[in-house]
Coordinates of C-alpha atoms in Angstrom, one line a residue:
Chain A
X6 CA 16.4 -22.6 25.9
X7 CA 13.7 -20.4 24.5
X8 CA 14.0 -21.0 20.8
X9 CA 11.6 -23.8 20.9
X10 CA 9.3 -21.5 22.8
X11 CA 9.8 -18.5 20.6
X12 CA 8.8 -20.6 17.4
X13 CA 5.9 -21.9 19.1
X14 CA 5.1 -18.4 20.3
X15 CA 3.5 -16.5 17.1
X16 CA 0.7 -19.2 16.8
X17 CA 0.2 -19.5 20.2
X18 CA 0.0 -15.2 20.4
X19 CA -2.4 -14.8 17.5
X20 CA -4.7 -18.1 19.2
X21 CA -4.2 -16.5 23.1
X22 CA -5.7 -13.1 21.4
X23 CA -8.5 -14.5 19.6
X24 CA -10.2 -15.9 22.3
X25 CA -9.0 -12.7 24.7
X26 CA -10.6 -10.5 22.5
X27 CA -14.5 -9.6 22.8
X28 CA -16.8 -11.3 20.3
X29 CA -18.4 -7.8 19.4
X30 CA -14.8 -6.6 18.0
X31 CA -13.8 -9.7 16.3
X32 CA -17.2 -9.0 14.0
X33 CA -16.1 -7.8 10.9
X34 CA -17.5 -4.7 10.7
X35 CA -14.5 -3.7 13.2
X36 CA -12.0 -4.5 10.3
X37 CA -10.1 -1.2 9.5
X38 CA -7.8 -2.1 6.1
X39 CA -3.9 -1.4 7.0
X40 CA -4.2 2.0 5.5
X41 CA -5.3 5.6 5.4
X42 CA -6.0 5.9 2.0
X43 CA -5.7 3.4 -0.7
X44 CA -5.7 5.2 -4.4
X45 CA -7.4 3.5 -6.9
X46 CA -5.9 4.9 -9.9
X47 CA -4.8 4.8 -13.6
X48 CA -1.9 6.1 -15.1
X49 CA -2.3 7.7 -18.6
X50 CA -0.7 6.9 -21.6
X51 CA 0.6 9.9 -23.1
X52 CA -2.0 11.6 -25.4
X53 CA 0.0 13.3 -27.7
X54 CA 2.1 10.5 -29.4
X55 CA -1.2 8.4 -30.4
X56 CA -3.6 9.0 -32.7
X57 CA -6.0 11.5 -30.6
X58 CA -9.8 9.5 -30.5
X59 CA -12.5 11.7 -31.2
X60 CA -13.0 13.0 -27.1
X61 CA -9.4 13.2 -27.1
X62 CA -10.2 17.0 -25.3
X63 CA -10.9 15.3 -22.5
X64 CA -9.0 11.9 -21.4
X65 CA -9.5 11.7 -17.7
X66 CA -7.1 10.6 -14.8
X67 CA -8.8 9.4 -11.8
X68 CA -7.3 9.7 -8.3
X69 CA -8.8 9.7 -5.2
X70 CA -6.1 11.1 -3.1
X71 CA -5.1 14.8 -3.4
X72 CA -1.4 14.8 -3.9
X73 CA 1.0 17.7 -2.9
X74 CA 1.5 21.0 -1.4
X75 CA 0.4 22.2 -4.8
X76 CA -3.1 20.7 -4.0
X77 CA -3.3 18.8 -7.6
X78 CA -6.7 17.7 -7.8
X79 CA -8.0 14.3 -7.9
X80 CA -9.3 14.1 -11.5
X81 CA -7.0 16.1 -13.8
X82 CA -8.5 16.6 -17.4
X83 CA -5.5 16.5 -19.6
X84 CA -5.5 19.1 -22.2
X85 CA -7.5 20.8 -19.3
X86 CA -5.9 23.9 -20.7
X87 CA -6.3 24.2 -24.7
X88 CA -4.2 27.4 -24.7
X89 CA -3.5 26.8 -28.3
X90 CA -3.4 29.1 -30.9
X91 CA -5.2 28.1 -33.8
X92 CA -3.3 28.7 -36.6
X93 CA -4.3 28.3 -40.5
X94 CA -1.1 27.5 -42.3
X95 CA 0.2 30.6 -43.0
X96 CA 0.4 31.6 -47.4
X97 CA 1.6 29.5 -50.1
X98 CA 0.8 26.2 -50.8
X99 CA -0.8 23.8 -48.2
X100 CA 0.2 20.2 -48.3
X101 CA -1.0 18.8 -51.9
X102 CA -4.8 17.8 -51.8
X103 CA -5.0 14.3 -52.6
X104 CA -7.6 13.5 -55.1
X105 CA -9.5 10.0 -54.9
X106 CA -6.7 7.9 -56.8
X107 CA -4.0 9.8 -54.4
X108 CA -3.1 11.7 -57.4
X109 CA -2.2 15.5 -56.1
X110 CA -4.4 17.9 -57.3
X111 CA -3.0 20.8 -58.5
X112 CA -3.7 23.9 -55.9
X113 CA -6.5 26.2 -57.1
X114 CA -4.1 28.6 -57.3
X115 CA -2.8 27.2 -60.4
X116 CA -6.0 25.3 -61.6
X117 CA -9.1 27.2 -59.9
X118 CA -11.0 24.1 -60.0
X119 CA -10.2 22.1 -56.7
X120 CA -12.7 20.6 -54.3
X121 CA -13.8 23.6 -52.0
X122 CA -13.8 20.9 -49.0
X123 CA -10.7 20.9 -49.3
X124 CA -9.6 24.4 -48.9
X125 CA -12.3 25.2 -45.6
X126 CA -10.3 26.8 -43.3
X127 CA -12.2 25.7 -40.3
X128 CA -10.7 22.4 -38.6
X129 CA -12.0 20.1 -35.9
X130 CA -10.1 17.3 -33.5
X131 CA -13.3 15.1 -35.1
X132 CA -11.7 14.6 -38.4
X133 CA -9.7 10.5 -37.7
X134 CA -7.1 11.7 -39.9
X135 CA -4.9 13.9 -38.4
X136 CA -0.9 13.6 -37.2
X137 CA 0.0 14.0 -33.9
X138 CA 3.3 15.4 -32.9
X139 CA 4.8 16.4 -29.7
X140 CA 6.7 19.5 -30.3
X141 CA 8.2 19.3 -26.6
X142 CA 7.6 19.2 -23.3
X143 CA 8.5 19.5 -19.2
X144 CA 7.7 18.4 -16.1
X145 CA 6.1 21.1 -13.7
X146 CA 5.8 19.3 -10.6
X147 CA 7.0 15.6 -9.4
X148 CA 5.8 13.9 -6.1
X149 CA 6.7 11.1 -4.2
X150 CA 3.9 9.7 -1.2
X151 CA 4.1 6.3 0.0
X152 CA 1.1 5.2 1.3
X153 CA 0.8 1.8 3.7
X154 CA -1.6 -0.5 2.5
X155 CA -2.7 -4.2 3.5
X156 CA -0.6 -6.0 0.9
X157 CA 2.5 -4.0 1.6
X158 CA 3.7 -0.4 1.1
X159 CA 3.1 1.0 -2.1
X160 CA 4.9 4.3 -3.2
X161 CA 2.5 7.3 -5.0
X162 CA 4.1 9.2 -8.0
X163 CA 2.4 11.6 -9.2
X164 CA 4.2 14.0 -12.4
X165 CA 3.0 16.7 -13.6
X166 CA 4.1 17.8 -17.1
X167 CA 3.3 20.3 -19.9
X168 CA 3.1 19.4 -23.4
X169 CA 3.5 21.1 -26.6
X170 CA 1.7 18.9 -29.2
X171 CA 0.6 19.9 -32.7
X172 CA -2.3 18.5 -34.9
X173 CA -2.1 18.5 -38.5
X174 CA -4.4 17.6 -40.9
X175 CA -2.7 17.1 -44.2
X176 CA -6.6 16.9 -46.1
X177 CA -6.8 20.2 -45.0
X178 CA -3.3 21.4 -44.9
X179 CA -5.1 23.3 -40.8
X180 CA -3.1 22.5 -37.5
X181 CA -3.5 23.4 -34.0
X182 CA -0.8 23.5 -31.5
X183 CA -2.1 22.4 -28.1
X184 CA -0.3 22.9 -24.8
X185 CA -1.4 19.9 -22.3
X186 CA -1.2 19.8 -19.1
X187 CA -0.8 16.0 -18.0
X188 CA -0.9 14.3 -14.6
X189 CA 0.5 11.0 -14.5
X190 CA -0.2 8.9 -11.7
X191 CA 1.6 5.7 -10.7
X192 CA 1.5 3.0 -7.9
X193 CA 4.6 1.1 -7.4
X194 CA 4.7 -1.5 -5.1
X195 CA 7.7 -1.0 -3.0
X196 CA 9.9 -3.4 -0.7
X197 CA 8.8 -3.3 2.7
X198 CA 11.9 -2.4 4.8
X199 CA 10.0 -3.6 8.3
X200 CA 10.0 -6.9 7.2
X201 CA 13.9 -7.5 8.1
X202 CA 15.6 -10.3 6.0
X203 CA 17.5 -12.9 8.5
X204 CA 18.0 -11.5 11.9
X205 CA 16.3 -8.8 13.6
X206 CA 19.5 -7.4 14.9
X207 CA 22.2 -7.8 12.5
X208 CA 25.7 -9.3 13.5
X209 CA 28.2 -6.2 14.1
X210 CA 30.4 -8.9 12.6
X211 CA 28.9 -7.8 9.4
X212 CA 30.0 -4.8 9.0
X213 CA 33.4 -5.3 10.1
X214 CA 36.3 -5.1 6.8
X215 CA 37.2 -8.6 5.2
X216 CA 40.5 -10.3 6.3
X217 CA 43.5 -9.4 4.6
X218 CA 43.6 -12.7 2.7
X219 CA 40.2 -11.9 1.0
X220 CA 41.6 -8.5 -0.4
X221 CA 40.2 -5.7 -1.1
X222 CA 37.3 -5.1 -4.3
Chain B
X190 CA -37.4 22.1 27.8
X191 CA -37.7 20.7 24.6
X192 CA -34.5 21.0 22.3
X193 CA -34.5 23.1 18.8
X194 CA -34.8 20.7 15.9
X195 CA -31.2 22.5 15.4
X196 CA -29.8 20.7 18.4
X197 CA -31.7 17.3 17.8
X198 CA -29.9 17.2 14.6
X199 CA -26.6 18.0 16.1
X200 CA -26.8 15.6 18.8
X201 CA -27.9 12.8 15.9
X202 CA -24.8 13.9 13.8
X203 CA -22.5 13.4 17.1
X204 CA -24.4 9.7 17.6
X205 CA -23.1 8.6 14.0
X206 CA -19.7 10.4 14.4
X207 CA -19.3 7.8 17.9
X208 CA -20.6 5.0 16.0
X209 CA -18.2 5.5 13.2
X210 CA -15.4 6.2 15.8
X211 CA -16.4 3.1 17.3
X212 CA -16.3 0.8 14.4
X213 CA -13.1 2.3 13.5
X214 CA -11.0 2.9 16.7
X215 CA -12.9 0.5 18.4
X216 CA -10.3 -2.8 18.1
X217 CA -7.3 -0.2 18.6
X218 CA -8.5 1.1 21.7
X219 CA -9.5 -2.3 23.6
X220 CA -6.2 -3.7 22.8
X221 CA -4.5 -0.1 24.1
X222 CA -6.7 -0.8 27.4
X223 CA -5.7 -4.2 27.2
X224 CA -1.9 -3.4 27.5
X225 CA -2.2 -1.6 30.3
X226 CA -4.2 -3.8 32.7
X227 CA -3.8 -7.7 30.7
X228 CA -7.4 -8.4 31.4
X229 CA -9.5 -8.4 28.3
X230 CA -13.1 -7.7 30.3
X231 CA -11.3 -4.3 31.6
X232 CA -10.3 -3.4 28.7
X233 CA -13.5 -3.7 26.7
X234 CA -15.5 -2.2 30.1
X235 CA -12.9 0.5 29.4
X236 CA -13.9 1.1 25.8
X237 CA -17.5 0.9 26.7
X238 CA -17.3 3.7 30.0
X239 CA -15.1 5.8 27.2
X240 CA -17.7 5.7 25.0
X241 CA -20.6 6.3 27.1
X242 CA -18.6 9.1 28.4
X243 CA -18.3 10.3 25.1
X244 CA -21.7 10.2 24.1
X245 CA -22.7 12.7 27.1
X246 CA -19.9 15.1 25.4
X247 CA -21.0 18.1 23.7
X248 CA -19.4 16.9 20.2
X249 CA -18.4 20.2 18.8
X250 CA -15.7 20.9 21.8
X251 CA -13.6 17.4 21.2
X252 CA -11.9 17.8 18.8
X253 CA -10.0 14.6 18.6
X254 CA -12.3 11.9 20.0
X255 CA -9.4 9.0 19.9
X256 CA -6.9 10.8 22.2
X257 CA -10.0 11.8 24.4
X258 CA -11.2 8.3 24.4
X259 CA -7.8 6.5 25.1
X260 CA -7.4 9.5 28.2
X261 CA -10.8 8.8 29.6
X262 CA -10.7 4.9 29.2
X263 CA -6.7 4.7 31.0
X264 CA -8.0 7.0 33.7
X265 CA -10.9 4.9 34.1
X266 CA -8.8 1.5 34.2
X267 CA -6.5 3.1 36.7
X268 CA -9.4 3.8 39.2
X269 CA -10.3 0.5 38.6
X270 CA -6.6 -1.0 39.9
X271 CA -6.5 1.3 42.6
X272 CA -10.2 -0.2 43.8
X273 CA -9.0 -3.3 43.4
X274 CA -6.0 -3.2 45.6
X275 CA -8.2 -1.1 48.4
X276 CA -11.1 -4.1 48.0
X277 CA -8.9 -7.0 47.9
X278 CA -9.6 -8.3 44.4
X279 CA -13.8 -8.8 45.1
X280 CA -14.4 -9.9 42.0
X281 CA -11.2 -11.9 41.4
X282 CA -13.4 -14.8 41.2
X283 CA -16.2 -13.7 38.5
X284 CA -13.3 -13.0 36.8
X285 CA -12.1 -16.1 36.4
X286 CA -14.6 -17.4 35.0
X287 CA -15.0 -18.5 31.6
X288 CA -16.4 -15.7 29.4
X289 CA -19.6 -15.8 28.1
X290 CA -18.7 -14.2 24.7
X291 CA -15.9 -16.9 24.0
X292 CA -15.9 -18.6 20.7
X293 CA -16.0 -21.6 21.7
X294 CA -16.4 -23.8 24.9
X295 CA -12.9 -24.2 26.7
X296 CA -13.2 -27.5 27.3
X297 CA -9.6 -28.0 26.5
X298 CA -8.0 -27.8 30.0
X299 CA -4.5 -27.8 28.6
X300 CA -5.3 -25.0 26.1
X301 CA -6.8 -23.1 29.2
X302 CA -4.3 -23.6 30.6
X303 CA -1.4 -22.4 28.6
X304 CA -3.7 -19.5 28.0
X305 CA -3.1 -19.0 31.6
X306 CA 0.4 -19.1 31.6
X307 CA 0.5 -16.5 28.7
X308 CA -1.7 -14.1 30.7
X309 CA 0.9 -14.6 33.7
X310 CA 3.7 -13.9 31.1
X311 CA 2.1 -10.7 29.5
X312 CA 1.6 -10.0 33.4
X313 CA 5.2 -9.7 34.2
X314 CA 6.4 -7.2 30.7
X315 CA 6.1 -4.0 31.0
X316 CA 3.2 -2.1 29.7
X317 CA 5.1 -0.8 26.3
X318 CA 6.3 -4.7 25.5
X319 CA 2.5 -5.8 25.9
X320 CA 1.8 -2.8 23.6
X321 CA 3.7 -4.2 20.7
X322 CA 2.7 -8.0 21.4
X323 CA -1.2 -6.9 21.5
X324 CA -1.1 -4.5 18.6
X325 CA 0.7 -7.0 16.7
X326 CA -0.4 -10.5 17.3
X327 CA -4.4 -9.0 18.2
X328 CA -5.1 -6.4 15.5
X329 CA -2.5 -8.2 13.0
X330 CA -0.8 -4.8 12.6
X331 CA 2.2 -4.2 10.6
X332 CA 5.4 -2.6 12.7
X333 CA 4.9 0.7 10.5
X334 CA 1.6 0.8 11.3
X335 CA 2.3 0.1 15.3
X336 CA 5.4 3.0 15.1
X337 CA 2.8 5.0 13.8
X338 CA 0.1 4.9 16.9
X339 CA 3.1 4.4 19.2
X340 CA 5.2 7.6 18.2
X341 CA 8.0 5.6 17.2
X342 CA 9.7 3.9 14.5
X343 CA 9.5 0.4 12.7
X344 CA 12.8 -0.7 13.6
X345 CA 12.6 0.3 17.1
X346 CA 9.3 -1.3 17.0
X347 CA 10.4 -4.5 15.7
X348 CA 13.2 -4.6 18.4
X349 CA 10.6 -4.1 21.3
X350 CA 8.9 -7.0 19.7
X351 CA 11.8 -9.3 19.7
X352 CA 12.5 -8.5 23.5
X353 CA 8.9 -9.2 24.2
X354 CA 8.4 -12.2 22.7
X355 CA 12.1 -13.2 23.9
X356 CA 10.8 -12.7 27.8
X357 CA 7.6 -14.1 27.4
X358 CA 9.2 -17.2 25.8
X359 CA 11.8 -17.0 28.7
X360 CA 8.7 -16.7 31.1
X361 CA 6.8 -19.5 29.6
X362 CA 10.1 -21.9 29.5
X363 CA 10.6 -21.2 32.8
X364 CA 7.1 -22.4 33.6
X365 CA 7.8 -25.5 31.6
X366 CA 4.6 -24.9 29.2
X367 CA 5.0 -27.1 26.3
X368 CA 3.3 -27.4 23.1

């Protein structure tokens, strides 16, 4: 009947429109990709539970697709908002100043003679040495967009979280806290439900219940 | 009357706004056109009156050049079927002739001729089942992408494919064209 013409029948489509269609719109200039928008973008490791490098204000996100109701911007600066309250230790005894042989030093306020470096008050996200802890954190905002694109539907996340993350400098015995905002971006390829599996119109049959002699889960 | 450099530069802005429109919209709409009258040189003289007609537009008062284009170019193919039943086909025979733009030289009479038969067989579906063969097998779209332009869904689209390619294949059985 027409199952020999219906497998015949893609090749013989795409062929019968090739040649139908005008040589001006074949050119490849006319090629539109299969999507609105593709996003070219990178998701970002978590700055708070690595060592932060010495621009570590300022790691980027870059998107090219606003995402949201909330309008979140294509290139989020994470730590965009350094709300943080610098804070010297308070009193007493900082952590033990280690000497050049990793000996502690006694404190000056026992010895008076300890390295003035040491004891500077003023502390910057330059110095390589400093811990990194996140205190805590939540997510603001979460967003889900999928986006059609020529290799198949991919699905947009986009999270939105705050961070609480303290840096400590134990040469110093100075921290900061530092609330972070973070956008994290992923792509996730996603399975393309127009592409049925098997038939096009699935067999009633299938969702009928099992015979009694196959029982019942 | 000379224009304003003001309007010069408006109506040079509206130029590169068609050409980008064209490039664009320009596959999407011939194989629209297509659908509705199955003869490729309509539908592209289609795209080209819609365009033309475009360009005489005052840019800033369409506001969405696709639907205005598609309107223009089906109203324009429809006064073209209605001539052509008044005049008796006149130009049934320049028609049929081989296209100047065609890849390649048909000397393959059997090709030709199948072609032939699948014109016939797109003649006799409806309008929407030419839609779906013509977006997908012409532009190479994805059923998402065709329930999208169509107002519809991807299931429902893929269905109206099945049926179309299930009658055409009926059709060209019933002609007896073989591979």
């Amino acid at each position: 009947m027409t199952s020999n013409h219906e497998s015949q029948l893609e090749p013989l489509l795409v062929e019968f429109f090739r040649a139908e269609m005008p040589a001006e719109l074949r050119s490849p200039e006319f090629d539109v990709p299969d999507a609105k928008a593709v996003s070219e973008t990178v998701t970002v490791d978590d700055a708070h539970v690595a060592h932060l490098p010495a621009d570590a204000g300022s790691p980027v996100v870059v998107g090219s697709r606003p995402t949201g109701p909330s309008g979140l911007a294509v290139v989020v600066v994470v730590a965009a908002c350094l709300l943080a309250v610098v804070f010297t230790i308070p009193g007493g005894p900082a952590t033990p100043v280690r000497d050049s042989d990793g000996v502690a030093a006694s404190s000056d306020a026992d010895t008076g003679d300890a390295a003035p470096a040491a004891l500077e008050p003023a502390f910057t996200l330059e110095t390589d040495d400093v811990f990194v802890e996140r205190v805590d954190g939540r997510v603001e905002t979460f967003g889900a967009e999928r986006i059609e694109t020529s290799r198949g539907p991919v699905e947009l996340r986009t999270v939105r979280e705050t961070s609480n993350v303290s840096v400590f400098n134990p040469e110093t015995g100075n921290g900061v806290d530092v609330t972070s905002e973070v956008l994290d971006i992923e792509i996730v390829p996603i399975d393309d439900p127009e592409e049925p599996v098997g038939d096009e119109f699935p067999d009633p049959r299938d969702d009928a219940p099992l015979p009694p002699e196959f029982g019942s889960p | 009357m000379s224009d304003s450099p003001s309007d010069a530069e408006r109506r040079k802005r509206w130029s590169l706004e068609i050409e980008a429109v064209y490039r664009e919209q320009g596959r999407e709409l011939w194989a629209l056109f297509y659908a509705q009258c199955n003869n490729p040189d309509w539908a592209y003289d289609a795209l080209q009156e819609s365009f033309v007609r475009l360009q005489e537009q005052d840019g800033e008062r369409i506001r969405e050049p696709r639907a205005w284009l598609l309107r223009v170019g089906r109203n324009w193919l429809r006064d073209v079927a209605r001539r052509q039943r008044v005049a008796a086909k006149p130009s049934e025979g320049l028609d049929n002739l081989p296209r100047e733009d065609a890849e390649e030289p048909r000397h393959d009479l059997e090709r030709e001729e199948r072609f032939e038969q699948v014109r016939e067989g797109l003649d006799q579906l409806k309008e929407p089942d030419r839609e779906v063969l013509v977006l997908r097998y012409a532009l190479g779209w994805s059923s998402v992408r065709i329930a999208e332009v169509l107002e519809s869904t991807a299931s429902a689209i893929d269905m109206r494919l099945s049926r179309a390619r299930k009658r055409l294949a009926k059709y060209l059985d019933s002609t007896g064209t073989r591979e």
